[in-house]
């Protein structure tokens, strides 16, 4: 039973409230909110005020993905805005323990993410301190990119480590996922699929949601 987390980056921002309500209508599990600073990634998205707006529209679990060079500056503002989990990248904090602890102490779930070109072995020692591992299956910055096939092996390596060490960490995968490759991603070991453009462009969001949840 995989979870689906529509990435709001793929939504029509001109009709944001309707888009959020539609994710509720179809029974999506989480909402994935991509925060970009134009520095860690070559794009800028939105900040705490939009997260607050979304939080006021729904009770859904808000999974906040910080693609920021100094994520720690924004842990508290995003928690105050309604984040239920905060994920940051190991590339900016190769020793992430202290930051995972800060997030935990703010009372929300913790997530650690890594880019497609970062060695998966680098995150393994920290998984016991994180609720979620977010494996990027595209280079972060933009929605609508193609899934990087090599991510499948990385998902499996992480999942095997989690199982053999008896950890509770959930594996989320982000980038280029759609109705066609979702099953492969779950078979490789994903617990949560972040889906942006394929969800919001789908002609049948309900069917896509049920399909992912049945995997
Ligand atoms: C990429 C973001 C993703 C993205 C996913 O930088 O972290 O969450 O919005 O979108 P799709 O599913 O279109 O790849
Ligand atoms: Zn994301």
PDB file of C-alpha atoms and ligand atoms in Angstrom:
ATOM      1  CA  UNK A   1       0.000   0.000   0.000  1.00  0.00           C
ATOM      2  CA  UNK A   2       1.944   3.026  -1.246  1.00  0.00           C
ATOM      3  CA  UNK A   3       1.057   6.596  -0.418  1.00  0.00           C
ATOM      4  CA  UNK A   4       0.645   9.329  -3.026  1.00  0.00           C
ATOM      5  CA  UNK A   5       1.843  12.870  -2.349  1.00  0.00           C
ATOM      6  CA  UNK A   6       0.826  15.251  -5.150  1.00  0.00           C
ATOM      7  CA  UNK A   7       3.477  17.941  -5.598  1.00  0.00           C
ATOM      8  CA  UNK A   8       1.725  21.310  -5.616  1.00  0.00           C
ATOM      9  CA  UNK A   9       4.428  22.659  -7.927  1.00  0.00           C
ATOM     10  CA  UNK A  10       2.503  20.926 -10.716  1.00  0.00           C
ATOM     11  CA  UNK A  11      -0.816  22.569  -9.770  1.00  0.00           C
ATOM     12  CA  UNK A  12      -2.539  25.499 -11.470  1.00  0.00           C
ATOM     13  CA  UNK A  13      -1.648  28.350  -9.104  1.00  0.00           C
ATOM     14  CA  UNK A  14      -4.406  30.453 -10.616  1.00  0.00           C
ATOM     15  CA  UNK A  15      -6.853  28.012  -9.035  1.00  0.00           C
ATOM     16  CA  UNK A  16      -4.857  26.899  -6.034  1.00  0.00           C
ATOM     17  CA  UNK A  17      -7.813  26.413  -3.685  1.00  0.00           C
ATOM     18  CA  UNK A  18      -9.669  24.244  -6.223  1.00  0.00           C
ATOM     19  CA  UNK A  19      -6.526  22.220  -6.870  1.00  0.00           C
ATOM     20  CA  UNK A  20      -6.037  21.580  -3.141  1.00  0.00           C
ATOM     21  CA  UNK A  21      -9.693  20.622  -2.717  1.00  0.00           C
ATOM     22  CA  UNK A  22      -9.351  18.239  -5.647  1.00  0.00           C
ATOM     23  CA  UNK A  23      -6.448  16.400  -3.984  1.00  0.00           C
ATOM     24  CA  UNK A  24      -8.780  15.937  -0.995  1.00  0.00           C
ATOM     25  CA  UNK A  25     -11.648  14.778  -3.245  1.00  0.00           C
ATOM     26  CA  UNK A  26      -9.536  12.027  -4.815  1.00  0.00           C
ATOM     27  CA  UNK A  27      -8.165  10.879  -1.460  1.00  0.00           C
ATOM     28  CA  UNK A  28      -4.483  11.753  -1.892  1.00  0.00           C
ATOM     29  CA  UNK A  29      -2.473  10.950   1.242  1.00  0.00           C
ATOM     30  CA  UNK A  30      -0.115  13.904   1.631  1.00  0.00           C
ATOM     31  CA  UNK A  31       0.583  17.194  -0.108  1.00  0.00           C
ATOM     32  CA  UNK A  32       4.201  17.715  -1.148  1.00  0.00           C
ATOM     33  CA  UNK A  33       5.320  21.345  -1.048  1.00  0.00           C
ATOM     34  CA  UNK A  34       8.521  22.237  -2.909  1.00  0.00           C
ATOM     35  CA  UNK A  35      10.412  25.209  -1.529  1.00  0.00           C
ATOM     36  CA  UNK A  36      13.187  26.575  -3.776  1.00  0.00           C
ATOM     37  CA  UNK A  37      15.592  29.424  -3.139  1.00  0.00           C
ATOM     38  CA  UNK A  38      17.145  30.100  -6.557  1.00  0.00           C
ATOM     39  CA  UNK A  39      20.518  29.139  -5.054  1.00  0.00           C
ATOM     40  CA  UNK A  40      20.532  25.474  -4.062  1.00  0.00           C
ATOM     41  CA  UNK A  41      18.398  24.928  -7.145  1.00  0.00           C
ATOM     42  CA  UNK A  42      18.047  27.150 -10.237  1.00  0.00           C
ATOM     43  CA  UNK A  43      14.417  28.058  -9.569  1.00  0.00           C
ATOM     44  CA  UNK A  44      12.298  29.919  -7.018  1.00  0.00           C
ATOM     45  CA  UNK A  45       8.933  28.671  -5.840  1.00  0.00           C
ATOM     46  CA  UNK A  46       7.047  29.914  -2.784  1.00  0.00           C
ATOM     47  CA  UNK A  47       7.461  30.508   0.926  1.00  0.00           C
ATOM     48  CA  UNK A  48       5.725  30.135   4.300  1.00  0.00           C
ATOM     49  CA  UNK A  49       2.761  32.374   3.461  1.00  0.00           C
ATOM     50  CA  UNK A  50       1.616  30.040   0.663  1.00  0.00           C
ATOM     51  CA  UNK A  51       2.155  27.044   2.959  1.00  0.00           C
ATOM     52  CA  UNK A  52      -0.060  28.792   5.514  1.00  0.00           C
ATOM     53  CA  UNK A  53      -2.681  29.402   2.831  1.00  0.00           C
ATOM     54  CA  UNK A  54      -2.628  25.702   1.930  1.00  0.00           C
ATOM     55  CA  UNK A  55      -2.758  24.681   5.589  1.00  0.00           C
ATOM     56  CA  UNK A  56      -5.926  26.755   5.986  1.00  0.00           C
ATOM     57  CA  UNK A  57      -7.500  24.914   3.040  1.00  0.00           C
ATOM     58  CA  UNK A  58      -6.942  21.339   4.196  1.00  0.00           C
ATOM     59  CA  UNK A  59      -6.148  18.999   7.073  1.00  0.00           C
ATOM     60  CA  UNK A  60      -3.850  16.946   4.827  1.00  0.00           C
ATOM     61  CA  UNK A  61      -0.324  16.096   5.960  1.00  0.00           C
ATOM     62  CA  UNK A  62       1.926  18.832   4.568  1.00  0.00           C
ATOM     63  CA  UNK A  63       5.276  17.408   3.491  1.00  0.00           C
ATOM     64  CA  UNK A  64       7.623  20.377   3.052  1.00  0.00           C
ATOM     65  CA  UNK A  65      10.691  19.769   0.880  1.00  0.00           C
ATOM     66  CA  UNK A  66      13.314  22.457   1.433  1.00  0.00           C
ATOM     67  CA  UNK A  67      15.612  22.898  -1.565  1.00  0.00           C
ATOM     68  CA  UNK A  68      17.523  25.671   0.156  1.00  0.00           C
ATOM     69  CA  UNK A  69      21.187  26.423   0.815  1.00  0.00           C
ATOM     70  CA  UNK A  70      20.459  27.375   4.426  1.00  0.00           C
ATOM     71  CA  UNK A  71      17.353  25.357   5.281  1.00  0.00           C
ATOM     72  CA  UNK A  72      17.795  25.709   9.043  1.00  0.00           C
ATOM     73  CA  UNK A  73      16.872  29.408   8.825  1.00  0.00           C
ATOM     74  CA  UNK A  74      13.408  28.381   7.703  1.00  0.00           C
ATOM     75  CA  UNK A  75      12.571  25.317   9.814  1.00  0.00           C
ATOM     76  CA  UNK A  76      10.583  27.323  12.324  1.00  0.00           C
ATOM     77  CA  UNK A  77       8.744  29.603   9.863  1.00  0.00           C
ATOM     78  CA  UNK A  78       7.548  26.568   7.908  1.00  0.00           C
ATOM     79  CA  UNK A  79       6.483  24.683  11.023  1.00  0.00           C
ATOM     80  CA  UNK A  80       4.557  27.782  12.146  1.00  0.00           C
ATOM     81  CA  UNK A  81       2.968  27.914   8.693  1.00  0.00           C
ATOM     82  CA  UNK A  82       1.624  24.383   9.111  1.00  0.00           C
ATOM     83  CA  UNK A  83       4.301  21.947   7.897  1.00  0.00           C
ATOM     84  CA  UNK A  84       3.850  18.410   9.255  1.00  0.00           C
ATOM     85  CA  UNK A  85       7.272  17.301   8.097  1.00  0.00           C
ATOM     86  CA  UNK A  86      10.411  19.142   7.089  1.00  0.00           C
ATOM     87  CA  UNK A  87      12.908  17.616   4.668  1.00  0.00           C
ATOM     88  CA  UNK A  88      16.304  19.124   3.828  1.00  0.00           C
ATOM     89  CA  UNK A  89      19.215  17.976   1.655  1.00  0.00           C
ATOM     90  CA  UNK A  90      22.324  16.170   2.852  1.00  0.00           C
ATOM     91  CA  UNK A  91      24.331  18.069   0.209  1.00  0.00           C
ATOM     92  CA  UNK A  92      24.017  21.256   2.292  1.00  0.00           C
ATOM     93  CA  UNK A  93      24.514  19.491   5.633  1.00  0.00           C
ATOM     94  CA  UNK A  94      26.716  16.409   5.259  1.00  0.00           C
ATOM     95  CA  UNK A  95      26.522  16.038   9.077  1.00  0.00           C
ATOM     96  CA  UNK A  96      22.728  16.303   9.348  1.00  0.00           C
ATOM     97  CA  UNK A  97      22.200  15.032  12.931  1.00  0.00           C
ATOM     98  CA  UNK A  98      21.981  18.427  14.597  1.00  0.00           C
ATOM     99  CA  UNK A  99      19.453  19.666  12.054  1.00  0.00           C
ATOM    100  CA  UNK A 100      17.292  16.556  12.263  1.00  0.00           C
ATOM    101  CA  UNK A 101      17.232  17.070  16.021  1.00  0.00           C
ATOM    102  CA  UNK A 102      16.146  20.712  15.649  1.00  0.00           C
ATOM    103  CA  UNK A 103      13.265  19.692  13.379  1.00  0.00           C
ATOM    104  CA  UNK A 104      12.211  16.913  15.758  1.00  0.00           C
ATOM    105  CA  UNK A 105      12.199  19.381  18.647  1.00  0.00           C
ATOM    106  CA  UNK A 106       9.875  21.636  16.662  1.00  0.00           C
ATOM    107  CA  UNK A 107       7.348  18.788  16.868  1.00  0.00           C
ATOM    108  CA  UNK A 108       7.187  17.631  13.244  1.00  0.00           C
ATOM    109  CA  UNK A 109       8.472  14.638  11.263  1.00  0.00           C
ATOM    110  CA  UNK A 110      12.000  14.735   9.887  1.00  0.00           C
ATOM    111  CA  UNK A 111      13.158  14.046   6.362  1.00  0.00           C
ATOM    112  CA  UNK A 112      16.533  13.785   4.688  1.00  0.00           C
ATOM    113  CA  UNK A 113      16.864  14.102   0.917  1.00  0.00           C
ATOM    114  CA  UNK A 114      19.605  13.526  -1.613  1.00  0.00           C
ATOM    115  CA  UNK A 115      20.195  14.422  -5.233  1.00  0.00           C
ATOM    116  CA  UNK A 116      20.620  11.801  -7.988  1.00  0.00           C
ATOM    117  CA  UNK A 117      24.410  12.300  -8.068  1.00  0.00           C
ATOM    118  CA  UNK A 118      24.978  11.970  -4.325  1.00  0.00           C
ATOM    119  CA  UNK A 119      26.222   8.589  -3.145  1.00  0.00           C
ATOM    120  CA  UNK A 120      23.344   6.782  -1.431  1.00  0.00           C
ATOM    121  CA  UNK A 121      25.810   5.421   1.161  1.00  0.00           C
ATOM    122  CA  UNK A 122      26.149   8.958   2.543  1.00  0.00           C
ATOM    123  CA  UNK A 123      22.615   9.023   3.946  1.00  0.00           C
ATOM    124  CA  UNK A 124      22.478   5.479   5.317  1.00  0.00           C
ATOM    125  CA  UNK A 125      24.147   6.183   8.702  1.00  0.00           C
ATOM    126  CA  UNK A 126      21.561   8.893   9.434  1.00  0.00           C
ATOM    127  CA  UNK A 127      18.416   7.032   8.491  1.00  0.00           C
ATOM    128  CA  UNK A 128      17.716   5.893  12.018  1.00  0.00           C
ATOM    129  CA  UNK A 129      17.308   9.566  12.991  1.00  0.00           C
ATOM    130  CA  UNK A 130      14.967  10.483  10.129  1.00  0.00           C
ATOM    131  CA  UNK A 131      11.304   9.603   9.667  1.00  0.00           C
ATOM    132  CA  UNK A 132      11.627   9.870   5.887  1.00  0.00           C
ATOM    133  CA  UNK A 133      14.283   9.490   3.243  1.00  0.00           C
ATOM    134  CA  UNK A 134      13.383  11.463   0.112  1.00  0.00           C
ATOM    135  CA  UNK A 135      15.274  10.058  -2.852  1.00  0.00           C
ATOM    136  CA  UNK A 136      15.364  12.506  -5.758  1.00  0.00           C
ATOM    137  CA  UNK A 137      14.796  10.731  -9.053  1.00  0.00           C
ATOM    138  CA  UNK A 138      15.392  13.942 -11.047  1.00  0.00           C
ATOM    139  CA  UNK A 139      17.761  16.844 -10.404  1.00  0.00           C
ATOM    140  CA  UNK A 140      15.651  19.157  -8.247  1.00  0.00           C
ATOM    141  CA  UNK A 141      14.431  22.515  -9.463  1.00  0.00           C
ATOM    142  CA  UNK A 142      11.679  21.800 -11.944  1.00  0.00           C
ATOM    143  CA  UNK A 143       8.651  19.609 -12.349  1.00  0.00           C
ATOM    144  CA  UNK A 144       8.009  17.648 -15.528  1.00  0.00           C
ATOM    145  CA  UNK A 145      11.432  16.025 -15.927  1.00  0.00           C
ATOM    146  CA  UNK A 146      12.070  12.417 -16.885  1.00  0.00           C
ATOM    147  CA  UNK A 147      12.570   9.779 -14.178  1.00  0.00           C
ATOM    148  CA  UNK A 148      16.241   8.773 -13.865  1.00  0.00           C
ATOM    149  CA  UNK A 149      16.201   4.962 -14.156  1.00  0.00           C
ATOM    150  CA  UNK A 150      19.319   4.511 -12.021  1.00  0.00           C
ATOM    151  CA  UNK A 151      17.224   5.727  -9.069  1.00  0.00           C
ATOM    152  CA  UNK A 152      15.604   2.286  -8.864  1.00  0.00           C
ATOM    153  CA  UNK A 153      18.833   0.659  -7.633  1.00  0.00           C
ATOM    154  CA  UNK A 154      19.349   3.454  -5.107  1.00  0.00           C
ATOM    155  CA  UNK A 155      15.839   2.979  -3.735  1.00  0.00           C
ATOM    156  CA  UNK A 156      16.528  -0.737  -3.319  1.00  0.00           C
ATOM    157  CA  UNK A 157      19.854  -0.140  -1.554  1.00  0.00           C
ATOM    158  CA  UNK A 158      18.180   2.233   0.927  1.00  0.00           C
ATOM    159  CA  UNK A 159      15.226  -0.076   1.494  1.00  0.00           C
ATOM    160  CA  UNK A 160      17.476  -3.091   2.115  1.00  0.00           C
ATOM    161  CA  UNK A 161      19.472  -1.082   4.665  1.00  0.00           C
ATOM    162  CA  UNK A 162      16.264  -0.001   6.413  1.00  0.00           C
ATOM    163  CA  UNK A 163      14.941  -3.553   6.590  1.00  0.00           C
ATOM    164  CA  UNK A 164      18.201  -5.165   7.659  1.00  0.00           C
ATOM    165  CA  UNK A 165      18.669  -2.582  10.413  1.00  0.00           C
ATOM    166  CA  UNK A 166      15.073  -2.836  11.551  1.00  0.00           C
ATOM    167  CA  UNK A 167      14.431   0.896  11.039  1.00  0.00           C
ATOM    168  CA  UNK A 168      11.066   2.608  10.707  1.00  0.00           C
ATOM    169  CA  UNK A 169      12.240   5.156   8.118  1.00  0.00           C
ATOM    170  CA  UNK A 170       9.882   5.470   5.150  1.00  0.00           C
ATOM    171  CA  UNK A 171      11.247   5.873   1.636  1.00  0.00           C
ATOM    172  CA  UNK A 172       9.724   8.628  -0.487  1.00  0.00           C
ATOM    173  CA  UNK A 173      10.723   9.142  -4.128  1.00  0.00           C
ATOM    174  CA  UNK A 174      10.420  12.448  -5.947  1.00  0.00           C
ATOM    175  CA  UNK A 175      10.624  13.316  -9.632  1.00  0.00           C
ATOM    176  CA  UNK A 176       9.359  11.987 -12.940  1.00  0.00           C
ATOM    177  CA  UNK A 177       6.889   9.496 -11.481  1.00  0.00           C
ATOM    178  CA  UNK A 178       3.715   8.704 -13.396  1.00  0.00           C
ATOM    179  CA  UNK A 179       1.065   6.016 -13.779  1.00  0.00           C
ATOM    180  CA  UNK A 180       3.382   3.963 -15.997  1.00  0.00           C
ATOM    181  CA  UNK A 181       6.475   3.751 -13.797  1.00  0.00           C
ATOM    182  CA  UNK A 182       4.815   3.934 -10.349  1.00  0.00           C
ATOM    183  CA  UNK A 183       4.706   0.152  -9.889  1.00  0.00           C
ATOM    184  CA  UNK A 184       8.438  -0.212 -10.617  1.00  0.00           C
ATOM    185  CA  UNK A 185       9.256   2.505  -8.079  1.00  0.00           C
ATOM    186  CA  UNK A 186       7.182   0.801  -5.390  1.00  0.00           C
ATOM    187  CA  UNK A 187       8.648  -2.616  -6.233  1.00  0.00           C
ATOM    188  CA  UNK A 188      12.115  -1.108  -5.806  1.00  0.00           C
ATOM    189  CA  UNK A 189      11.166  -0.098  -2.254  1.00  0.00           C
ATOM    190  CA  UNK A 190       9.285   3.218  -2.209  1.00  0.00           C
ATOM    191  CA  UNK A 191       6.599   3.793   0.437  1.00  0.00           C
ATOM    192  CA  UNK A 192       5.547   7.243  -0.777  1.00  0.00           C
ATOM    193  CA  UNK A 193       5.406   8.518  -4.361  1.00  0.00           C
ATOM    194  CA  UNK A 194       5.641  12.259  -4.934  1.00  0.00           C
ATOM    195  CA  UNK A 195       3.867  13.013  -8.198  1.00  0.00           C
ATOM    196  CA  UNK A 196       3.662  16.520  -9.647  1.00  0.00           C
ATOM    197  CA  UNK A 197       2.914  16.992 -13.327  1.00  0.00           C
ATOM    198  CA  UNK A 198       1.575  13.476 -13.926  1.00  0.00           C
ATOM    199  CA  UNK A 199      -0.975  13.998 -11.137  1.00  0.00           C
ATOM    200  CA  UNK A 200      -2.130  17.508 -12.044  1.00  0.00           C
ATOM    201  CA  UNK A 201      -2.167  16.807 -15.802  1.00  0.00           C
ATOM    202  CA  UNK A 202      -3.975  13.504 -15.377  1.00  0.00           C
ATOM    203  CA  UNK A 203      -7.432  13.248 -16.931  1.00  0.00           C
ATOM    204  CA  UNK A 204      -8.411  10.938 -14.050  1.00  0.00           C
ATOM    205  CA  UNK A 205      -6.695  11.960 -10.829  1.00  0.00           C
ATOM    206  CA  UNK A 206      -8.924   9.630  -8.812  1.00  0.00           C
ATOM    207  CA  UNK A 207      -7.880   6.559 -10.833  1.00  0.00           C
ATOM    208  CA  UNK A 208      -4.191   7.495 -10.574  1.00  0.00           C
ATOM    209  CA  UNK A 209      -4.520   7.945  -6.798  1.00  0.00           C
ATOM    210  CA  UNK A 210      -6.249   4.588  -6.348  1.00  0.00           C
ATOM    211  CA  UNK A 211      -3.693   2.895  -8.596  1.00  0.00           C
ATOM    212  CA  UNK A 212      -0.774   4.166  -6.499  1.00  0.00           C
ATOM    213  CA  UNK A 213      -2.541   3.302  -3.252  1.00  0.00           C
ATOM    214  CA  UNK A 214      -3.145  -0.243  -4.494  1.00  0.00           C
ATOM    215  CA  UNK A 215       0.570  -0.863  -5.173  1.00  0.00           C
TER     216      UNK A 215
HETATM  217  C1  LIG B   1      11.597  18.775  -8.197  1.00  0.00           C
HETATM  218  C2  LIG B   1      10.591  18.716  -7.073  1.00  0.00           C
HETATM  219  C3  LIG B   1       9.521  17.719  -7.295  1.00  0.00           C
HETATM  220  C4  LIG B   1       8.695  17.988  -8.507  1.00  0.00           C
HETATM  221  C5  LIG B   1       8.047  16.706  -8.930  1.00  0.00           C
HETATM  222  O1  LIG B   1      12.499  19.762  -7.923  1.00  0.00           O
HETATM  223  O2  LIG B   1      11.236  18.408  -5.838  1.00  0.00           O
HETATM  224  O3  LIG B   1       8.701  17.540  -6.148  1.00  0.00           O
HETATM  225  O4  LIG B   1       7.721  18.964  -8.302  1.00  0.00           O
HETATM  226  O5  LIG B   1       7.377  16.963 -10.102  1.00  0.00           O
HETATM  227  P1  LIG B   1       7.242  15.900 -11.277  1.00  0.00           P
HETATM  228  O6  LIG B   1       6.397  14.791 -10.723  1.00  0.00           O
HETATM  229  O7  LIG B   1       6.599  16.677 -12.340  1.00  0.00           O
HETATM  230  O8  LIG B   1       8.635  15.421 -11.584  1.00  0.00           O
HETATM  231 ZN1  LIG B   2       9.984  17.762  -4.001  1.00  0.00          ZN
END
